[in-house]
Amino acid sequence: MLRRTSEVDMRRLLRAALAAILAALLVVASGFAPASGWAAPKKNQRCPEVPGAPFDWSNVLDSDSDIFEFPAGATPRTFEYQDPAGWLSYESEPTLAQMRKIGTKHKKYDPSKVTDPTLAHEIRRKRMIARWYKYQAGNGTLTWEQWRDRYIRNQSNVHEGEAFENLVRDLLGLSGSTGWRSQARVPKSPVRRDWDFLILTVQCRLGLEVKAGASKIKKSQLDKDGSENEREKTLPESERVAKVQVVSERPTRAEAAAFKRAGVKVFVIQAEGVPVPPPTPGANPPAPAGQAAKPDPQPKDDGGGAEVMTAPGEAASDGGLVRALAGVPATKAEAEEDRKVSRELADDWADPEDMPDDTGGIDFSTLELRYIADPTAGDAGLKYSFSAEPTADGQLSWGGLAAAQQASDAFFVWMALRPEHFWVNLNPNEPDRIIEERLGATDAGRVLLEADLQMKKTVAKLIHPDATGGQRFWDSLRNTDDEQTCLSFRQWIVPDTATVHEHDGGLYIVDAPLIVKSETEYFDGGDAAEGAAAGCRPGDEATEKHNAEVFRSQILTKVQEAVNTAPEYAELRRVYLSRVAAEWYRQRSTNRNTAFADIVNSGDVSRWPSRTGWKPREVFDRYVKSYTDGEFDVTRETALGTVIETHTYIYGGVDFSQSPRSEVGAAAFGSRWGGLPSTVADSMAGTVEDDGRIWLGGASADRPTVPFKVTSVLTWAAGAVMALLVAALFVRSLWRQQRRRREWHAARR
């Protein structure tokens, strides 16, 4: 009986051990469960369907809505267009002898007058060189490559527009059999001039204008449309013609408002043009005499955007951001020259009056990383989306690649280094404790240190008696000595709690503010502060407490507002958004095999060196010079007419060692930011506007192959499984030994 009980117990023990092993394996495996798919896209605004036609255009005209959208397909919609100037992108800068031979009279080189493709290409080449020669004679500042790319874009826009027109006809079934006419003209009336339309239907007196790609609507054209629409309202209703603008990109909020003011309804058919160079003999463009033929066409240069959010040596990125960055000028001066060149080239357009307002559209100085995802299943290695503000009217767009690279580099730096190293310190008494050495070799470190110096300059500006509220600040202080000749504060920037929402393997960063903290602080003068802070002494405790509160309530709040909104702190906000995303990714990598797991906590930032070649000591020396030269000092006159000079000493730094987050629940997120998942999803293919900001997304082409990374959590889990497995084997061994003994004793009996 005892033997049978023992045998039963052993079997139960073995089953329990095996069950424990299976449970442990499930725990480990659950950390690698595939992420669920994207949220369903938001519903598209469309006109009611009628038999035989995609839309009832009469209902469109009667609707109170101003913008309609054709339903998007499962994949981004594209259309091909012939790009006869595409081969010109391979042209090297011509020599002076070549330019002199061709001359500057470009109009005599007209490719439209020949049919032979080889000859046409040669004429296009000579026309471009003639225009370049003329530009050079005018002391133009663009390089050959920059000018050439602008010239080619101007040539291509016309052909892209024509191809989009064909797509619109096919997609909407606009044919003669259904009452539509192409290139139609509405006859004059007592109040109407000739009114040309690309496509017109007489039945419901509706005209369509079609624009694609860079052929955006000019403000002057919209003003003209508005005047024409007002005159149209004076006609009998049966004679009026309504206008609908068909575009290939969603208009921004400002553009939509301009359309509304002009009384023009907008119909959006999202599509991207794909240039196709013309066929030439031998599949290569003809080579000038004495030169080798050009190679077969290669993908267009993305301008460096494909490297954003991609570790060096890994798969390239693609998406809305990469396409938006291509061709964006690097500097403001370059953007101004680029616009000048575009206007000079206007006569190469089919209709020079139709040249777009080349005013950019995206303020890249406000570009920030707002979404990051690392799927555990599928081909995408990393998904991301940035947001930026649109440019103000008349302002140019520039610096996009530098801003995107800065955010991307910071993301990887924050992942590679451990958080305890994320600090900078400007104190004249501590020249050897400015910044951690590895962080000091990166642009993320430069941004933090420059922001620290800028914060001190912001304080100096705010406390000046001539500044708004400056005199009130001084009148509110209590003297620290007989004449109030010294004030000393320590202030530093730290992260506030970021508002985020995690869903489907991704993180939406809704808000990520920064806090500026302050306290009074006095130091003995060191070498750097000799002759300056050495004589600065605090007042009594009550005085110091009062002055600190005055500084916090009247000055510090303004400093914090500047840090969170002012243009001079835009880089700091940008790298901090990357810090929030990187910390989430670091924590996610503790229990998942993420795409960049080998970078997390590696301590190696050599792949993201500073792109500016800065030196931390140079920033420190600028601070000390301002400090010792009295930049922060204030000279003022009291009510009694006494002139007092007050020395102000500001210490502190930036500390990003913490990255607190507050998760927004699904219900609250859906209520306030319900459209954001769809916006982010749409931004993967192109630029999208949402709530006054423009979103630009992308994804790496492949998921990088990385070794399975063992983290502290996985190490514990694996150890637990191994221990249980050993225990199970030990129990099984004992059970087998006891079974053999029983069988041996039974045999002897």
mmCIF file of C-alpha atoms in Angstrom, residues 227-436:
data_model
loop_
_atom_site.group_PDB
_atom_site.id
_atom_site.type_symbol
_atom_site.label_atom_id
_atom_site.label_comp_id
_atom_site.label_asym_id
_atom_site.label_seq_id
_atom_site.Cartn_x
_atom_site.Cartn_y
_atom_site.Cartn_z
ATOM 1 C CA SER A 227 -14.335 86.976 -58.208
ATOM 2 C CA GLU A 228 -15.679 84.807 -61.020
ATOM 3 C CA ASN A 229 -17.879 82.847 -58.628
ATOM 4 C CA GLU A 230 -19.338 86.072 -57.249
ATOM 5 C CA ARG A 231 -20.155 87.259 -60.766
ATOM 6 C CA GLU A 232 -21.639 83.846 -61.550
ATOM 7 C CA LYS A 233 -24.157 84.290 -58.737
ATOM 8 C CA THR A 234 -25.683 87.249 -60.573
ATOM 9 C CA LEU A 235 -26.764 84.983 -63.457
ATOM 10 C CA PRO A 236 -30.047 83.079 -63.519
ATOM 11 C CA GLU A 237 -29.624 79.770 -61.724
ATOM 12 C CA SER A 238 -30.183 77.796 -64.913
ATOM 13 C CA GLU A 239 -27.172 79.502 -66.529
ATOM 14 C CA ARG A 240 -24.671 79.235 -63.671
ATOM 15 C CA VAL A 241 -21.627 76.984 -63.874
ATOM 16 C CA ALA A 242 -20.111 75.620 -60.683
ATOM 17 C CA LYS A 243 -16.418 74.821 -60.297
ATOM 18 C CA VAL A 244 -14.873 71.837 -58.491
ATOM 19 C CA GLN A 245 -11.116 71.565 -58.004
ATOM 20 C CA VAL A 246 -9.755 68.008 -58.256
ATOM 21 C CA VAL A 247 -6.405 67.543 -56.486
ATOM 22 C CA SER A 248 -4.056 64.630 -55.794
ATOM 23 C CA GLU A 249 -3.201 65.652 -52.230
ATOM 24 C CA ARG A 250 -5.353 66.620 -49.289
ATOM 25 C CA PRO A 251 -5.311 70.399 -48.881
ATOM 26 C CA THR A 252 -3.958 71.781 -45.627
ATOM 27 C CA ARG A 253 -6.297 73.669 -43.325
ATOM 28 C CA ALA A 254 -5.057 76.991 -44.702
ATOM 29 C CA GLU A 255 -5.506 75.807 -48.296
ATOM 30 C CA ALA A 256 -8.983 74.483 -47.519
ATOM 31 C CA ALA A 257 -9.902 77.855 -46.029
ATOM 32 C CA ALA A 258 -8.655 79.610 -49.188
ATOM 33 C CA PHE A 259 -10.777 77.320 -51.370
ATOM 34 C CA LYS A 260 -13.791 78.017 -49.172
ATOM 35 C CA ARG A 261 -13.307 81.785 -49.426
ATOM 36 C CA ALA A 262 -13.149 81.460 -53.208
ATOM 37 C CA GLY A 263 -16.330 79.384 -53.232
ATOM 38 C CA VAL A 264 -14.561 76.403 -54.818
ATOM 39 C CA LYS A 265 -15.383 72.877 -53.722
ATOM 40 C CA VAL A 266 -12.476 70.433 -53.561
ATOM 41 C CA PHE A 267 -12.469 66.802 -54.635
ATOM 42 C CA VAL A 268 -9.471 64.788 -53.423
ATOM 43 C CA ILE A 269 -8.180 61.743 -55.275
ATOM 44 C CA GLN A 270 -5.024 60.777 -53.437
ATOM 45 C CA ALA A 271 -2.417 59.538 -55.897
ATOM 46 C CA GLU A 272 1.306 59.769 -56.469
ATOM 47 C CA GLY A 273 2.947 60.276 -59.827
ATOM 48 C CA VAL A 274 5.733 57.915 -60.913
ATOM 49 C CA PRO A 275 8.051 59.392 -63.570
ATOM 50 C CA VAL A 276 8.985 57.211 -66.542
ATOM 51 C CA PRO A 277 11.879 58.392 -68.748
ATOM 52 C CA PRO A 278 11.122 58.185 -72.482
ATOM 53 C CA PRO A 279 12.316 55.165 -74.450
ATOM 54 C CA THR A 280 15.507 55.748 -76.385
ATOM 55 C CA PRO A 281 17.586 53.539 -78.646
ATOM 56 C CA GLY A 282 19.523 50.966 -76.650
ATOM 57 C CA ALA A 283 17.523 51.740 -73.471
ATOM 58 C CA ASN A 284 20.046 54.500 -72.718
ATOM 59 C CA PRO A 285 19.942 58.225 -73.488
ATOM 60 C CA PRO A 286 22.007 59.270 -76.481
ATOM 61 C CA ALA A 287 25.560 60.249 -75.646
ATOM 62 C CA PRO A 288 27.131 63.420 -77.038
ATOM 63 C CA ALA A 289 30.014 62.857 -79.388
ATOM 64 C CA GLY A 290 33.099 61.557 -77.627
ATOM 65 C CA GLN A 291 31.228 60.526 -74.470
ATOM 66 C CA ALA A 292 30.072 57.149 -73.201
ATOM 67 C CA ALA A 293 26.362 56.426 -73.005
ATOM 68 C CA LYS A 294 24.670 57.190 -69.702
ATOM 69 C CA PRO A 295 23.697 54.253 -67.479
ATOM 70 C CA ASP A 296 20.171 52.947 -67.254
ATOM 71 C CA PRO A 297 17.973 55.078 -64.988
ATOM 72 C CA GLN A 298 18.315 54.577 -61.261
ATOM 73 C CA PRO A 299 15.868 55.510 -58.494
ATOM 74 C CA LYS A 300 15.742 59.234 -57.890
ATOM 75 C CA ASP A 301 17.958 60.631 -55.159
ATOM 76 C CA ASP A 302 15.949 60.850 -51.957
ATOM 77 C CA GLY A 303 18.193 63.590 -50.593
ATOM 78 C CA GLY A 304 19.263 61.505 -47.611
ATOM 79 C CA GLY A 305 15.763 61.016 -46.222
ATOM 80 C CA ALA A 306 15.941 57.222 -46.571
ATOM 81 C CA GLU A 307 18.534 57.159 -43.759
ATOM 82 C CA VAL A 308 16.149 58.718 -41.225
ATOM 83 C CA MET A 309 15.131 56.395 -38.372
ATOM 84 C CA THR A 310 17.440 53.743 -39.808
ATOM 85 C CA ALA A 311 20.643 52.557 -38.190
ATOM 86 C CA PRO A 312 23.735 52.764 -40.424
ATOM 87 C CA GLY A 313 24.045 49.660 -42.555
ATOM 88 C CA GLU A 314 20.401 48.676 -42.093
ATOM 89 C CA ALA A 315 17.540 48.719 -44.610
ATOM 90 C CA ALA A 316 16.497 52.097 -46.011
ATOM 91 C CA SER A 317 13.296 53.867 -45.058
ATOM 92 C CA ASP A 318 10.499 54.889 -47.379
ATOM 93 C CA GLY A 319 7.245 56.759 -47.038
ATOM 94 C CA GLY A 320 5.732 60.211 -46.807
ATOM 95 C CA LEU A 321 8.666 61.746 -44.924
ATOM 96 C CA VAL A 322 11.292 60.511 -47.382
ATOM 97 C CA ARG A 323 9.331 61.874 -50.336
ATOM 98 C CA ALA A 324 8.658 65.193 -48.594
ATOM 99 C CA LEU A 325 12.361 65.702 -47.835
ATOM 100 C CA ALA A 326 13.521 65.115 -51.417
ATOM 101 C CA GLY A 327 14.529 68.419 -52.951
ATOM 102 C CA VAL A 328 13.925 70.548 -49.840
ATOM 103 C CA PRO A 329 16.588 73.301 -49.663
ATOM 104 C CA ALA A 330 19.059 72.983 -46.809
ATOM 105 C CA THR A 331 19.111 76.658 -45.819
ATOM 106 C CA LYS A 332 16.858 79.691 -45.986
ATOM 107 C CA ALA A 333 19.213 81.394 -48.444
ATOM 108 C CA GLU A 334 19.124 78.330 -50.668
ATOM 109 C CA ALA A 335 15.317 78.270 -50.499
ATOM 110 C CA GLU A 336 15.121 81.933 -51.539
ATOM 111 C CA GLU A 337 17.467 81.309 -54.458
ATOM 112 C CA ASP A 338 15.492 78.207 -55.382
ATOM 113 C CA ARG A 339 12.293 80.256 -55.595
ATOM 114 C CA LYS A 340 14.071 82.870 -57.700
ATOM 115 C CA VAL A 341 15.257 80.200 -60.143
ATOM 116 C CA SER A 342 11.782 78.681 -60.334
ATOM 117 C CA ARG A 343 10.337 82.019 -61.381
ATOM 118 C CA GLU A 344 13.097 82.545 -63.940
ATOM 119 C CA LEU A 345 12.224 79.195 -65.494
ATOM 120 C CA ALA A 346 8.496 79.997 -65.725
ATOM 121 C CA ASP A 347 8.542 80.367 -69.502
ATOM 122 C CA ASP A 348 9.426 76.678 -69.817
ATOM 123 C CA TRP A 349 5.951 75.831 -68.508
ATOM 124 C CA ALA A 350 3.109 75.180 -70.895
ATOM 125 C CA ASP A 351 1.238 78.013 -69.170
ATOM 126 C CA PRO A 352 3.578 80.379 -67.272
ATOM 127 C CA GLU A 353 0.592 81.891 -65.492
ATOM 128 C CA ASP A 354 -0.029 78.462 -63.976
ATOM 129 C CA MET A 355 3.326 78.359 -62.164
ATOM 130 C CA PRO A 356 2.739 77.347 -58.531
ATOM 131 C CA ASP A 357 3.408 79.583 -55.567
ATOM 132 C CA ASP A 358 6.638 77.958 -54.425
ATOM 133 C CA THR A 359 6.117 78.813 -50.774
ATOM 134 C CA GLY A 360 6.875 75.445 -49.201
ATOM 135 C CA GLY A 361 4.098 74.370 -46.896
ATOM 136 C CA ILE A 362 5.962 72.643 -44.033
ATOM 137 C CA ASP A 363 7.843 74.469 -41.288
ATOM 138 C CA PHE A 364 10.568 71.892 -40.716
ATOM 139 C CA SER A 365 11.955 73.829 -37.739
ATOM 140 C CA THR A 366 8.974 72.430 -35.804
ATOM 141 C CA LEU A 367 9.481 68.807 -36.937
ATOM 142 C CA GLU A 368 9.119 66.295 -34.062
ATOM 143 C CA LEU A 369 8.840 62.514 -33.724
ATOM 144 C CA ARG A 370 5.303 61.782 -32.505
ATOM 145 C CA TYR A 371 4.777 58.089 -33.281
ATOM 146 C CA ILE A 372 6.999 55.018 -33.159
ATOM 147 C CA ALA A 373 6.172 51.351 -33.647
ATOM 148 C CA ASP A 374 8.233 48.184 -33.682
ATOM 149 C CA PRO A 375 6.050 45.343 -34.972
ATOM 150 C CA THR A 376 6.955 41.844 -33.869
ATOM 151 C CA ALA A 377 5.446 40.392 -37.040
ATOM 152 C CA GLY A 378 5.462 41.346 -40.699
ATOM 153 C CA ASP A 379 8.110 42.847 -42.952
ATOM 154 C CA ALA A 380 8.299 46.359 -41.515
ATOM 155 C CA GLY A 381 11.275 46.802 -39.228
ATOM 156 C CA LEU A 382 10.223 50.167 -37.789
ATOM 157 C CA LYS A 383 7.321 52.523 -38.336
ATOM 158 C CA TYR A 384 7.377 56.193 -37.426
ATOM 159 C CA SER A 385 5.556 59.446 -37.995
ATOM 160 C CA PHE A 386 6.682 63.032 -37.504
ATOM 161 C CA SER A 387 4.529 66.107 -37.234
ATOM 162 C CA ALA A 388 5.280 69.744 -38.035
ATOM 163 C CA GLU A 389 3.456 73.022 -38.348
ATOM 164 C CA PRO A 390 2.589 74.446 -41.769
ATOM 165 C CA THR A 391 4.487 77.501 -42.924
ATOM 166 C CA ALA A 392 2.915 80.910 -42.623
ATOM 167 C CA ASP A 393 1.712 82.633 -45.798
ATOM 168 C CA GLY A 394 4.617 83.538 -48.041
ATOM 169 C CA GLN A 395 7.203 81.665 -45.969
ATOM 170 C CA LEU A 396 9.561 79.168 -47.552
ATOM 171 C CA SER A 397 10.241 75.605 -46.462
ATOM 172 C CA TRP A 398 13.835 74.565 -45.798
ATOM 173 C CA GLY A 399 16.080 72.533 -43.470
ATOM 174 C CA GLY A 400 13.912 69.412 -43.545
ATOM 175 C CA LEU A 401 16.674 66.823 -43.797
ATOM 176 C CA ALA A 402 18.742 68.370 -40.989
ATOM 177 C CA ALA A 403 15.739 68.414 -38.642
ATOM 178 C CA ALA A 404 14.783 64.816 -39.449
ATOM 179 C CA GLN A 405 18.380 63.622 -39.044
ATOM 180 C CA GLN A 406 18.664 65.405 -35.716
ATOM 181 C CA ALA A 407 15.551 63.686 -34.362
ATOM 182 C CA SER A 408 16.671 60.324 -35.752
ATOM 183 C CA ASP A 409 20.234 60.566 -34.432
ATOM 184 C CA ALA A 410 18.949 61.573 -30.999
ATOM 185 C CA PHE A 411 16.590 58.580 -30.946
ATOM 186 C CA PHE A 412 19.488 56.160 -31.409
ATOM 187 C CA VAL A 413 21.799 58.040 -29.016
ATOM 188 C CA TRP A 414 19.168 57.964 -26.258
ATOM 189 C CA MET A 415 18.786 54.207 -26.821
ATOM 190 C CA ALA A 416 22.517 53.459 -26.891
ATOM 191 C CA LEU A 417 23.493 55.347 -23.731
ATOM 192 C CA ARG A 418 22.059 54.705 -20.297
ATOM 193 C CA PRO A 419 19.758 57.433 -18.882
ATOM 194 C CA GLU A 420 22.092 58.394 -16.030
ATOM 195 C CA HIS A 421 24.337 60.048 -18.626
ATOM 196 C CA PHE A 422 21.656 62.400 -20.001
ATOM 197 C CA TRP A 423 22.689 65.660 -18.326
ATOM 198 C CA VAL A 424 24.643 68.838 -19.069
ATOM 199 C CA ASN A 425 25.949 71.434 -16.634
ATOM 200 C CA LEU A 426 27.137 75.016 -17.096
ATOM 201 C CA ASN A 427 28.740 76.218 -13.875
ATOM 202 C CA PRO A 428 31.830 78.443 -13.994
ATOM 203 C CA ASN A 429 33.277 76.570 -11.019
ATOM 204 C CA GLU A 430 32.962 73.149 -12.719
ATOM 205 C CA PRO A 431 34.777 73.235 -16.084
ATOM 206 C CA ASP A 432 35.457 69.495 -15.854
ATOM 207 C CA ARG A 433 31.808 68.512 -15.360
ATOM 208 C CA ILE A 434 30.149 69.946 -18.451
ATOM 209 C CA ILE A 435 28.805 66.806 -20.144
ATOM 210 C CA GLU A 436 29.360 63.047 -20.245
#
